[in-house]
mmCIF file of C-alpha atoms in Angstrom:
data_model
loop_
_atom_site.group_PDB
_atom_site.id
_atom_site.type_symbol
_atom_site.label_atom_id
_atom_site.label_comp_id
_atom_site.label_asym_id
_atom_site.label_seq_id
_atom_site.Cartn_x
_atom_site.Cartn_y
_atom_site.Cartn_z
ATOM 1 C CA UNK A 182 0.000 0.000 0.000
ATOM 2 C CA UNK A 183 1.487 3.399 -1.214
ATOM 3 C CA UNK A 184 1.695 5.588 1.788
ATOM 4 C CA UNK A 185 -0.014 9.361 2.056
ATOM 5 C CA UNK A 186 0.893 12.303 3.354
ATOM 6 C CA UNK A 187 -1.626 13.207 6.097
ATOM 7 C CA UNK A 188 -2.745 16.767 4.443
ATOM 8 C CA UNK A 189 -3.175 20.021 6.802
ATOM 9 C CA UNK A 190 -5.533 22.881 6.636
ATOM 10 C CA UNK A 191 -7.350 25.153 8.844
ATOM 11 C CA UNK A 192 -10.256 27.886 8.725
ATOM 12 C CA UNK A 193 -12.066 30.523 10.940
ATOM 13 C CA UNK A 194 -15.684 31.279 10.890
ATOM 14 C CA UNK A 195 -17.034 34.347 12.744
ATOM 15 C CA UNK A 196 -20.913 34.726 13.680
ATOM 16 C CA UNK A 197 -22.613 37.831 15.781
ATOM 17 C CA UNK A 198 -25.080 36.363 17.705
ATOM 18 C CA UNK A 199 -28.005 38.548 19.556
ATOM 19 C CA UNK A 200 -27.473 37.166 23.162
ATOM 20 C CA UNK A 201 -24.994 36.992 25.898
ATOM 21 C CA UNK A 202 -21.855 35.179 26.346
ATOM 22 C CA UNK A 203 -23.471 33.230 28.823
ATOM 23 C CA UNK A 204 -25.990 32.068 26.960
ATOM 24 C CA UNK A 205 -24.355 31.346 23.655
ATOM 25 C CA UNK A 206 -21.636 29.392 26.011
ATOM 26 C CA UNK A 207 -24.599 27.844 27.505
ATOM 27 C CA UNK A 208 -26.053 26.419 24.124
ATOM 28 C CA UNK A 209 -23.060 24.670 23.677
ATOM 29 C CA UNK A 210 -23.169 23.366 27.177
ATOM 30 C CA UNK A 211 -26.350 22.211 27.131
ATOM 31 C CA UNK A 212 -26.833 18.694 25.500
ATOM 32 C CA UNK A 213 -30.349 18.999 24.303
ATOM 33 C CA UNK A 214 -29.640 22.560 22.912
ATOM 34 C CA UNK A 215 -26.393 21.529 21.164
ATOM 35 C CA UNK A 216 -27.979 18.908 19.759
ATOM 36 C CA UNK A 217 -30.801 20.586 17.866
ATOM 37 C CA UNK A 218 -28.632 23.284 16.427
ATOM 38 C CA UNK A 219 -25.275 21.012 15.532
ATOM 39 C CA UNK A 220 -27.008 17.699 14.310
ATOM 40 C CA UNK A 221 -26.993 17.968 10.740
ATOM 41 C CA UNK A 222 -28.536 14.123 10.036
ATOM 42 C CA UNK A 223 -30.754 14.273 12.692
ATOM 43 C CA UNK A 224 -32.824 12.050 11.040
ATOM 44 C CA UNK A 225 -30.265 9.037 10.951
ATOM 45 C CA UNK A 226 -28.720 10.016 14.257
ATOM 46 C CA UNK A 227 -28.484 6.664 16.326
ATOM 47 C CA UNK A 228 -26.066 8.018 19.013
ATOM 48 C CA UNK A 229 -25.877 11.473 20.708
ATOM 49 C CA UNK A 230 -23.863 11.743 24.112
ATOM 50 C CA UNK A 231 -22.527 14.866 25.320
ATOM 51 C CA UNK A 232 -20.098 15.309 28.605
ATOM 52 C CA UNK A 233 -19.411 18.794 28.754
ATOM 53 C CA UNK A 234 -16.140 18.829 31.089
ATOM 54 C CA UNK A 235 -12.890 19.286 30.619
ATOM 55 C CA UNK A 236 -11.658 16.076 29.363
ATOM 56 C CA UNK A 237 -15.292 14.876 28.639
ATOM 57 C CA UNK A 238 -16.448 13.720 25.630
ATOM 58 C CA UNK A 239 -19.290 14.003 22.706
ATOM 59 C CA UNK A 240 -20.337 11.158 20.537
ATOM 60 C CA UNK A 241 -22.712 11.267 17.470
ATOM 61 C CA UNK A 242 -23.034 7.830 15.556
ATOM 62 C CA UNK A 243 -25.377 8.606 12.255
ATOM 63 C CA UNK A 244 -26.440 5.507 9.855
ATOM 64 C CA UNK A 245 -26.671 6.132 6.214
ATOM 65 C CA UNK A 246 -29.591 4.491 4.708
ATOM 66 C CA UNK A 247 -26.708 3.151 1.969
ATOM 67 C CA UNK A 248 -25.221 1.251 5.211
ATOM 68 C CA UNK A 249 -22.311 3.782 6.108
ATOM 69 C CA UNK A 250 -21.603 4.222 9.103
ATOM 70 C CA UNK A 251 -20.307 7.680 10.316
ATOM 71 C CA UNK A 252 -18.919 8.412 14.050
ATOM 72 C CA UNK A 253 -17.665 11.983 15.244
ATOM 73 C CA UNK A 254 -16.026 11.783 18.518
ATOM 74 C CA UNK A 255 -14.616 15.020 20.683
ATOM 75 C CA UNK A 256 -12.799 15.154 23.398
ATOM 76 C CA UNK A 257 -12.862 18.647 25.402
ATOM 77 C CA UNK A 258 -9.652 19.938 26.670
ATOM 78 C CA UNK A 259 -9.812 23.643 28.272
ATOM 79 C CA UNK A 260 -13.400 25.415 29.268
ATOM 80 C CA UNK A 261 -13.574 28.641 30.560
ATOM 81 C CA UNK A 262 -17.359 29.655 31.109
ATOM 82 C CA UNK A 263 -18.936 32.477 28.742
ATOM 83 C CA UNK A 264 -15.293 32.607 26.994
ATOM 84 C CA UNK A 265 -13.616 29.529 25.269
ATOM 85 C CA UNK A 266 -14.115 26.044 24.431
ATOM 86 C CA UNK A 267 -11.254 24.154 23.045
ATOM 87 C CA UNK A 268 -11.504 20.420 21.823
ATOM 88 C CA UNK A 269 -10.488 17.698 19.602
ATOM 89 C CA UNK A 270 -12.192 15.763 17.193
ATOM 90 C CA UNK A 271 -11.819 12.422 14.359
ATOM 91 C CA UNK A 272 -14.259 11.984 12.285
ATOM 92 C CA UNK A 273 -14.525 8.040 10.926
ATOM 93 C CA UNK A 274 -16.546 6.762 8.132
ATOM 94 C CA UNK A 275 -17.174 3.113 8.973
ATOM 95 C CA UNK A 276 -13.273 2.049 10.025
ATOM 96 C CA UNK A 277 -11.738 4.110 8.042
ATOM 97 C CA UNK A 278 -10.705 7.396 10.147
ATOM 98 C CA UNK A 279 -10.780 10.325 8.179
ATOM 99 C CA UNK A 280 -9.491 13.523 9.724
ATOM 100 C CA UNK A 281 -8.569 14.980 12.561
ATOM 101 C CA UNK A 282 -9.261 18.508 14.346
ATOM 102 C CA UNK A 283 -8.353 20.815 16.693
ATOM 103 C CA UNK A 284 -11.051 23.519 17.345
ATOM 104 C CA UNK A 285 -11.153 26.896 19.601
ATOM 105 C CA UNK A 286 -14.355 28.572 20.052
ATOM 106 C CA UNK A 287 -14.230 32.235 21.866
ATOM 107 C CA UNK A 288 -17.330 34.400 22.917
ATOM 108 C CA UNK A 289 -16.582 37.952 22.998
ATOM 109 C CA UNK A 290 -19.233 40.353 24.138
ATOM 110 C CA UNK A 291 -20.321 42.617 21.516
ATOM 111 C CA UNK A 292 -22.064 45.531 21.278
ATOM 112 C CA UNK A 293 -25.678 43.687 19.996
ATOM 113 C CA UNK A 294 -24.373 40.631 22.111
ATOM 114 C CA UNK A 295 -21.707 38.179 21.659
ATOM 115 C CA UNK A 296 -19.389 38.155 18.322
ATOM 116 C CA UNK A 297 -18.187 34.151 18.444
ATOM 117 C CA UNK A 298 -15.390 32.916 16.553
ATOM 118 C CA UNK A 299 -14.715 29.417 15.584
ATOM 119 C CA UNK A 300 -10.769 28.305 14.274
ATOM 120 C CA UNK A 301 -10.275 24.912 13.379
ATOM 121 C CA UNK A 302 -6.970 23.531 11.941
ATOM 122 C CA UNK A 303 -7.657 19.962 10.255
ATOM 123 C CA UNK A 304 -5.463 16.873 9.279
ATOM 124 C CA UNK A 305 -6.611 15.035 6.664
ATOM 125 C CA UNK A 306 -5.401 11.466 6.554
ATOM 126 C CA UNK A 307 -4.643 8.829 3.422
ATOM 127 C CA UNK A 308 -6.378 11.147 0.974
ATOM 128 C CA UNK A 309 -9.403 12.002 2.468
ATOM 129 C CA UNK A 310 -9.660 15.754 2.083
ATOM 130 C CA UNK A 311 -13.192 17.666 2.108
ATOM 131 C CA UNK A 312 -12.501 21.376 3.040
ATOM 132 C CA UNK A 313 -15.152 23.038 1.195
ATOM 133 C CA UNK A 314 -17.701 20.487 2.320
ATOM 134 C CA UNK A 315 -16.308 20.640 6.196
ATOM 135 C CA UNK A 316 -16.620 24.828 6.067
ATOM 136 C CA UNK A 317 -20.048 24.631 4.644
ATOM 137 C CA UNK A 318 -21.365 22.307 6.866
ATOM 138 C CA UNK A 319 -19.800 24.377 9.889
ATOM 139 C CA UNK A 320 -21.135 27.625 8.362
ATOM 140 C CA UNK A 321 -24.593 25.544 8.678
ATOM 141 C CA UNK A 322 -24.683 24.602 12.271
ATOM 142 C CA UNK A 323 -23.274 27.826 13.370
ATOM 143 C CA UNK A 324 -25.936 29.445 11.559
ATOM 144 C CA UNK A 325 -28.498 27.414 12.862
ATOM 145 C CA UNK A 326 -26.911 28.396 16.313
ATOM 146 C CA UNK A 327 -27.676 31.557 15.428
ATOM 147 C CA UNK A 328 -31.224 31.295 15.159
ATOM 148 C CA UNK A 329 -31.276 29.096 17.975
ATOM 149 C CA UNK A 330 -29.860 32.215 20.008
ATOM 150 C CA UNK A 331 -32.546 34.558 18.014
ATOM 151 C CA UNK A 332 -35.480 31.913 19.557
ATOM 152 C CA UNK A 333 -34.559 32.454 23.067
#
């Protein structure tokens, strides 16, 4: 088997959001909250566990109608209330693991509420590369986080 270069990227997504710190922080926190704005296959969602502590961990297990199996596990390594989440995350498609990613998420208090921004640096591994795909579908949740916040 030819060996490939794992493949590195990142990107930064910035959303104003009209509400607090606190309670944009808190919609991350919470794990019915988080999961209505950030599942994007709700509908073939089999798995949704959130442990939001530092060193505690999310799961989300979708199944494809086609048989694929898809598994998205993060671990959370620094959180600091109403100001920064930091965590890792792999994202495998049946065995196969296809990237890694290292993700900071800051809430800054803005003049209409909180201006959040979201960096993520990525390592794609044995091929697998899907940046466009991976910002849109970010840019998705956070904007359904957004009117999530607007609901409230």
């Amino acid at each position: 088997m030819k060996h490939i270069p794992a493949a590195h990227t990142d990107f930064a997504i910035e959303r104003e959001l009209d509400a607090s710190p606190e309670d944009v922080f808190q919609a991350w926190a919470d794990p019915e909250a988080k999961r209505r704005w950030s599942d994007c296959h709700a509908e073939y969602t089999t798995e949704y566990r959130l442990d939001f502590r530092p060193f505690g961990h999310e799961t989300h297990r979708v199944a494809y109608p086609d048989g694929r199996i898809q598994q998205i596990e993060k671990v959370f390594f620094d959180i600091e209330p109403a100001r920064r989440i930091v965590f890792a995350y792999d994202i495998q498609l049946d065995a196969r693991r296809l990237s890694v990613s290292l993700v900071t998420v800051e809430f800054l208090a803005h003049k209409h509420g909180t201006r959040m921004v979201y960096k993520e640096q990525l390592t794609y591994l044995d091929g697998h590369e899907d940046r466009a795909e991976r910002i849109r579908g970010t840019e998705e949740g956070l904007d359904r986080l957004v009117l999530e916040m607007a609901r409230r």
